[in-house]
Coordinates of C-alpha atoms and ligand atoms in Angstrom, one line a residue:
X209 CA 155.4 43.9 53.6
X210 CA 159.2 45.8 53.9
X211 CA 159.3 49.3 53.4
X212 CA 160.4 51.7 50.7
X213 CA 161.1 54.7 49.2
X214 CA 157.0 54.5 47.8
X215 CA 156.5 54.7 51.6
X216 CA 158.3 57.9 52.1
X217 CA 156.6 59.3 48.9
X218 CA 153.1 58.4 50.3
X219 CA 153.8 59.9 54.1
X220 CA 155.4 63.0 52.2
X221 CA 152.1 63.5 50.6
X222 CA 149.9 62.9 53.9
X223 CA 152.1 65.3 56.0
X224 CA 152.1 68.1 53.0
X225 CA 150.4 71.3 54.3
X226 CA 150.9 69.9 57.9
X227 CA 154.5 69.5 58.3
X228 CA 156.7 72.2 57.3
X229 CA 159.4 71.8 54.8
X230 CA 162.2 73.6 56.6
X231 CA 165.0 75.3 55.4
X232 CA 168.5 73.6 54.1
X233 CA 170.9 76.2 55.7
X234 CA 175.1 76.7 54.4
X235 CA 178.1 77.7 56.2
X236 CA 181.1 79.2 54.7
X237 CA 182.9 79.1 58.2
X238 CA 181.9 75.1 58.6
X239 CA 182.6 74.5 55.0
X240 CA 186.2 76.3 55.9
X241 CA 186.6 74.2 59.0
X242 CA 186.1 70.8 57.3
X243 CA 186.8 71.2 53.6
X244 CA 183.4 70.0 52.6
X245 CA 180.4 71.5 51.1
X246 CA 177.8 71.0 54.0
X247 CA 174.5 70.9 53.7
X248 CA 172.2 71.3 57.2
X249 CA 168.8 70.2 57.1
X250 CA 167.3 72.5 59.8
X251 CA 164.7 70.2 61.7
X252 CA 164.7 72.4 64.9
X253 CA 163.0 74.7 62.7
X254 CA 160.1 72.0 62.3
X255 CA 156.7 71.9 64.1
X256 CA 157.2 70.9 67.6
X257 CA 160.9 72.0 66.9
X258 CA 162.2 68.5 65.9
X259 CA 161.5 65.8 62.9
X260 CA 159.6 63.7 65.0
X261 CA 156.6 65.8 63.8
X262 CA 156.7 64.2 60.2
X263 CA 156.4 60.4 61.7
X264 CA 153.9 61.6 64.1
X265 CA 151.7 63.5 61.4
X266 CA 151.9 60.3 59.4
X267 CA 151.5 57.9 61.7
X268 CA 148.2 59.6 63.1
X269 CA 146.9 60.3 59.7
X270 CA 146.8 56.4 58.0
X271 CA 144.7 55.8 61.5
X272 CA 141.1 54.5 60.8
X273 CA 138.2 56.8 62.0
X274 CA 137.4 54.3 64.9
X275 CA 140.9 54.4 66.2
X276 CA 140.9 58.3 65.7
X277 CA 138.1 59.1 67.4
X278 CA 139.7 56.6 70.3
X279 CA 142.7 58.3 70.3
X280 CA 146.8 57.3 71.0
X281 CA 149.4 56.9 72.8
X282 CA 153.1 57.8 72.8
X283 CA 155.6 56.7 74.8
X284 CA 158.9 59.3 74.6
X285 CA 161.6 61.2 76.4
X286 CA 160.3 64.1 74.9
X287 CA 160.8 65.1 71.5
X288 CA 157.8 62.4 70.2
X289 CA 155.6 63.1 72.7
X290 CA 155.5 66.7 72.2
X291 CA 155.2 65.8 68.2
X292 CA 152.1 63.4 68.8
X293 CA 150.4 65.6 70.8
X294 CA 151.2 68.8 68.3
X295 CA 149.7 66.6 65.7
X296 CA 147.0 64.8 67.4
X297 CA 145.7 68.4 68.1
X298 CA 146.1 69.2 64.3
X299 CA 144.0 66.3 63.7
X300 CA 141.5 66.3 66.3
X301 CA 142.6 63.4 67.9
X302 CA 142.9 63.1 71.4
X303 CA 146.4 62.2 72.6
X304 CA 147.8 60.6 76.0
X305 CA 151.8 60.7 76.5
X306 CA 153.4 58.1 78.8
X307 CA 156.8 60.1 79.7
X308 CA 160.3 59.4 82.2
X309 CA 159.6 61.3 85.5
X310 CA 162.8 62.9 85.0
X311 CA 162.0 64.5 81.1
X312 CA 163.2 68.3 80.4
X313 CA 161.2 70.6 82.3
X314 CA 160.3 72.1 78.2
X315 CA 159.6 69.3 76.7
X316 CA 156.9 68.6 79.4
X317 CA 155.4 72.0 79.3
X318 CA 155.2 72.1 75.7
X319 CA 153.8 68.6 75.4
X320 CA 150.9 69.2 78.3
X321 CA 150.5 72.6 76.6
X322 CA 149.4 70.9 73.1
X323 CA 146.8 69.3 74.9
X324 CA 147.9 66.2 75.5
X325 CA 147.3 63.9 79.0
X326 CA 150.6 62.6 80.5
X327 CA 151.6 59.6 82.4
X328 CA 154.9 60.0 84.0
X329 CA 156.5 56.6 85.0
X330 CA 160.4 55.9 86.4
X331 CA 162.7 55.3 83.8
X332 CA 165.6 53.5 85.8
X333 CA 162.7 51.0 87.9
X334 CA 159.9 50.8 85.2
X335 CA 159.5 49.4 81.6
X336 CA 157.9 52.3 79.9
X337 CA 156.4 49.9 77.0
X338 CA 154.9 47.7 79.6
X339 CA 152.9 50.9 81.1
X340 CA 151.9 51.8 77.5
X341 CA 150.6 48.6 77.1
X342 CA 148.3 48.1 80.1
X343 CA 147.0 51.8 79.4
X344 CA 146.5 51.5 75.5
X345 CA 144.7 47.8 76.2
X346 CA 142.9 49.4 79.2
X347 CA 141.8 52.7 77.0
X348 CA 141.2 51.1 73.6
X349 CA 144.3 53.5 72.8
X350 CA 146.3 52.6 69.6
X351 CA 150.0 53.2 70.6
X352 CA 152.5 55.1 68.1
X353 CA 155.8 54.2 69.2
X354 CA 158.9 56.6 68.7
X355 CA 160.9 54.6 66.0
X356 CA 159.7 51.0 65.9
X357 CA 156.8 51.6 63.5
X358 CA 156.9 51.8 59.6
X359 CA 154.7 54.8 59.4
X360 CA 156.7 56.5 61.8
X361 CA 160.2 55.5 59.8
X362 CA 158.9 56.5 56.4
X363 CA 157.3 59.6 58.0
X364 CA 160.7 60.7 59.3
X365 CA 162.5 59.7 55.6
X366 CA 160.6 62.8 54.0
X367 CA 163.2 65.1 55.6
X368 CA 165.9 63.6 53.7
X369 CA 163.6 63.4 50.5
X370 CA 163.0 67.0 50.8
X371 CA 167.0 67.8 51.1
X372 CA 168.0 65.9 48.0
X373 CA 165.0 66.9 46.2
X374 CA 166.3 70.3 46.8
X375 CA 170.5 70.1 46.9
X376 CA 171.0 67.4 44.1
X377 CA 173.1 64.1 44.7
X378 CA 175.0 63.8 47.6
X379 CA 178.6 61.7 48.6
X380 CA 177.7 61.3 52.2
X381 CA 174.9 61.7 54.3
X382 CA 175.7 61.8 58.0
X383 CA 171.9 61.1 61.0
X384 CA 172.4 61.0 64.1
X385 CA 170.3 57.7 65.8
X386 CA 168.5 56.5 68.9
X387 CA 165.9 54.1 68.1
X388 CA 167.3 54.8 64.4
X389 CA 163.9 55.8 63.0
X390 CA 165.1 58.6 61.4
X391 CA 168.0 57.0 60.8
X392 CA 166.0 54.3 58.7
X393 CA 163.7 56.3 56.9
X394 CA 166.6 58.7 55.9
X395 CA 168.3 55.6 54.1
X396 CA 165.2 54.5 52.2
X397 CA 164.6 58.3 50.8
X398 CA 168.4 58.5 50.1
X399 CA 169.2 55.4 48.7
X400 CA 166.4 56.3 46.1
X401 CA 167.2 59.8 45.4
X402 CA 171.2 59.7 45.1
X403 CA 171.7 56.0 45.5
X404 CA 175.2 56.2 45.2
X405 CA 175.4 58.5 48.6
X406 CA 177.4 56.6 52.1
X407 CA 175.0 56.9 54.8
X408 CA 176.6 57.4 58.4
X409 CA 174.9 57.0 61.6
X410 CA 175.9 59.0 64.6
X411 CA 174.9 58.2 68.4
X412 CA 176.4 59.1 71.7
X413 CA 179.6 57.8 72.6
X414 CA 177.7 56.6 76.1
X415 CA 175.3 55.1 73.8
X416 CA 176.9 53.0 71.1
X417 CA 174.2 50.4 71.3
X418 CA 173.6 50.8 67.2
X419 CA 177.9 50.7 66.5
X420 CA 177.3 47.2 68.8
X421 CA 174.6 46.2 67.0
X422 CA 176.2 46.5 63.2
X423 CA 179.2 44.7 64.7
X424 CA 177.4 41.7 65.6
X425 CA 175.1 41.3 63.0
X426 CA 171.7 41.3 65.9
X427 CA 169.9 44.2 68.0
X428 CA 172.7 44.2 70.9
X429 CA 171.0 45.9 74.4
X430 CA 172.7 48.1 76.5
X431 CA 171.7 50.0 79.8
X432 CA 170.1 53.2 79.6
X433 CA 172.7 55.5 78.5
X434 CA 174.2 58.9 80.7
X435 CA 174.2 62.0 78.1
X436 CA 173.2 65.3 77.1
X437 CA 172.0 63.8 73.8
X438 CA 168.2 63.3 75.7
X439 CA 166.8 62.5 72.1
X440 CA 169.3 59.6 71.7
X441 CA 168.8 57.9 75.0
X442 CA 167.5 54.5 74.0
X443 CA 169.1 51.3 74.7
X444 CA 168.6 49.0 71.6
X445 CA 167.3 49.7 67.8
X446 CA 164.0 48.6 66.2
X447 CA 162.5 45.3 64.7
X448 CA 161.9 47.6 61.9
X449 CA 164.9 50.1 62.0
X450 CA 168.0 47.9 62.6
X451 CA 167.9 45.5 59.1
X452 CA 167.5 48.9 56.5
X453 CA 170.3 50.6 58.9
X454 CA 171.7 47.0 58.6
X455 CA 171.7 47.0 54.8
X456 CA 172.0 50.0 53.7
X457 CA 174.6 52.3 56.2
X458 CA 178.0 52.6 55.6
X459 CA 178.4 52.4 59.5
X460 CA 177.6 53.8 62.8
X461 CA 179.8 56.3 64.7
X462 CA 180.0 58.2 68.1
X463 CA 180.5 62.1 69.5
X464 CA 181.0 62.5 72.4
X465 CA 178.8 65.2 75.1
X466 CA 181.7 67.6 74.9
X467 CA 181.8 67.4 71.0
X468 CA 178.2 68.4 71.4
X469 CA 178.6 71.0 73.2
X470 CA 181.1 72.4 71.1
X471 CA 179.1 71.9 68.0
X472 CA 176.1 73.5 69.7
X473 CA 177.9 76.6 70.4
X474 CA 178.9 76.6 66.7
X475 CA 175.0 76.9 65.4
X476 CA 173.9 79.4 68.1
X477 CA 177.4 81.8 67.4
X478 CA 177.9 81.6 63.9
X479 CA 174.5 80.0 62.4
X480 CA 171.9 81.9 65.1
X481 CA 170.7 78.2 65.1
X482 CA 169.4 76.3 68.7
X483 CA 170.3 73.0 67.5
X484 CA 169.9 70.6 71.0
X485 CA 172.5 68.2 71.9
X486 CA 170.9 65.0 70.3
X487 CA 170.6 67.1 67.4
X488 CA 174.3 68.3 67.0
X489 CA 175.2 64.6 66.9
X490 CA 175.7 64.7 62.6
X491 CA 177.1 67.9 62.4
X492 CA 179.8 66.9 65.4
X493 CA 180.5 63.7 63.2
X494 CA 181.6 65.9 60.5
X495 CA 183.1 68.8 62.9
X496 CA 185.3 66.3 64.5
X497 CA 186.3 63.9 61.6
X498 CA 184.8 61.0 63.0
X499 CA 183.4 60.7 59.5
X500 CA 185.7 61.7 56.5
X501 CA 184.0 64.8 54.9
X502 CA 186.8 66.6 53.2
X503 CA 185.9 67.1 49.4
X504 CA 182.7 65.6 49.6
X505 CA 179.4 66.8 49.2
X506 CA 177.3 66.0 52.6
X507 CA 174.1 66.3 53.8
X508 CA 173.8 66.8 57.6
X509 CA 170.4 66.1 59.6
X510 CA 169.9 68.5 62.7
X511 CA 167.0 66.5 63.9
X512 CA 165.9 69.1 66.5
X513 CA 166.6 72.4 68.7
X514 CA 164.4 71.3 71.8
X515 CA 166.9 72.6 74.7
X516 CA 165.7 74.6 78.1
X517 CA 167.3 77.5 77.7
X518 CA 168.6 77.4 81.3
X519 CA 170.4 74.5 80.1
X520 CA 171.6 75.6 76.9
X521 CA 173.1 78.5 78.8
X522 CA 174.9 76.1 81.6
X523 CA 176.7 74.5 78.5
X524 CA 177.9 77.3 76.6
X525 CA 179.0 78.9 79.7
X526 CA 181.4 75.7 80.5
Ligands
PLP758 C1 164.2 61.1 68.7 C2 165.3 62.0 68.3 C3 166.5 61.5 67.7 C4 166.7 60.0 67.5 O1 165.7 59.5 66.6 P1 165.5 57.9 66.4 O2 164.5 57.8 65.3 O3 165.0 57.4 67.7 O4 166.8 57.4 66.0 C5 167.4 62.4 67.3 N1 167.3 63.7 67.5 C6 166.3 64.2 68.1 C7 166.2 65.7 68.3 C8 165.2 63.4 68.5 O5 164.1 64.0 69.1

């Protein structure tokens, strides 16, 4: 069975009353800057401050009762953990988070402080999926992956349903990627709601695993990436992501940490927005010209505004 748009209706109607819709936010200034009507879609606003909390929700709410009352496991660098465990403790269902040793010091808190159990493993030595496995096999634990799953891509697609839904057609729609999850379930929900719009992916310019990927036609895999984009730190896209990014984006392209940063300090001086690095990855796209945006009508995802503060101050201080 592929997925579509039906799936993003269906997880938009599980996740109603749990997720919040957040707000689609405007700038005159950015508008100024680019000569483009922009159009944010504010997901640091969202529960557990990040989008992940719509795949989550639905992923954990088509579970069975037996696999409920088991519980699940995540695997993440941060921003999905903190989301499954926000939502298993929505649901009453009890939650265990394999996470990197080396995961922001919030992201942690926050994720033990939903309730969650974590298992912290070395990302550089250890294959994180390959400790999921043994635990969820050893536990009876179903595991919800971050991207690679297709309640967890339509899930994340009701984002970009709720911005069109809201806005009206759009020329261009600019997501930033990792796993491309988002990425994926933004193009199904698009694609149906303004199907003539040019979808853009945006990853880290030390990450261009997804651009690599598109040029060859197959999942290309790369080394884990160095950046401040912690959201976007994966090495290869999805069984299920890469063919809809495949067949329905216009392409794939790349900001770089400083770009970030810049864009960053943007939302918290003009917008009064914490937008994390990962999730300034769109909006730098369009800031920078990476993607054409002049004249055009674009949506522009903010997938999340996760950042210590300690290190949100270290990068607006540089
Ligand atoms: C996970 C994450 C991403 C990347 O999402 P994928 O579905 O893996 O492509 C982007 N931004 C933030 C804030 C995230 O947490």
């Amino acid at each position: 069975m592929s997925l579509s748009y039906a799936d993003v209706e269906a997880a938009a109607h599980r996740i109603d009353g749990i997720a919040h819709r957040t707000p689609v936010l405007t700038s005159r200034t950015a508008d100024a800057r680019t000569g483009a009507t922009l159009f944010f879609k504010a997901e640091p606003l969202q529960r557990a401050g990040a989008f992940k909390f719509r795949g989550a929700c639905n992923a954990i709410a088509a579970l069975s009762p037996v696999q409920r009352e088991r519980g699940v496991l995540a695997f993440s660098s941060g921003n999905h953990a903190q989301a499954i465990a926000y939502a298993g403790a929505l649901q009453t269902v009890p939650t265990v988070i394999v996470m990197p040793h080396d995961a922001p010091a919030i992201k942690v808190a926050a994720t033990r402080g939903y309730g969650a159990e974590i298992v912290t493993y070395d990302r550089y030595k250890e294959d994180r999926e390959a400790v999921s496995r043994r635990l969820a096999e050893a536990r009876g634990l179903s595991v919800i992956p971050p991207y690679d799953h297709p309640d967890v891509i339509a899930g994340q697609g009701t984002a970009v349903k709720e911005l069109i839904e809201e806005v009206g057609p759009l020329d261009l729609l600019l997501v930033c990627l990792g796993g491309g999850g988002l990425l994926a379930g933004s193009c199904l929900a698009a694609r149906a709601l303004s199907p003539g719009v040019e979808i853009w992916g945006v990853e880290p310019e030390a990450g261009n695993d997804g651009q690599q990927s598109l040029a060859k036609g197959e999942v290309v895999r790369i080394p884990v990436p160095v950046s401040i984009a912690d959201g976007a730190l994966t090495t290869h896209l999805g069984n299920h992501t890469f063919p809809i990014i495949r067949r329905e984006a216009a392409g794939i392209v790349t900001a770089t940490d400083a770009q970030l940063v810049s864009a960053m300090r943007f939302f918290v001086e003009r917008m009064k927005l914490v937008v994390e690095p990962t999730g300034c990855l769109a909006a730098a796209a369009a800031f920078e010209g990476a993607v054409p945006v002049a004249g055009k009508r674009v949506g522009v995802i903010l997938s999340g505004g996760n950042v210590d503060p300690a290190a949100l101050a270290r990068h607006l201080a540089a």
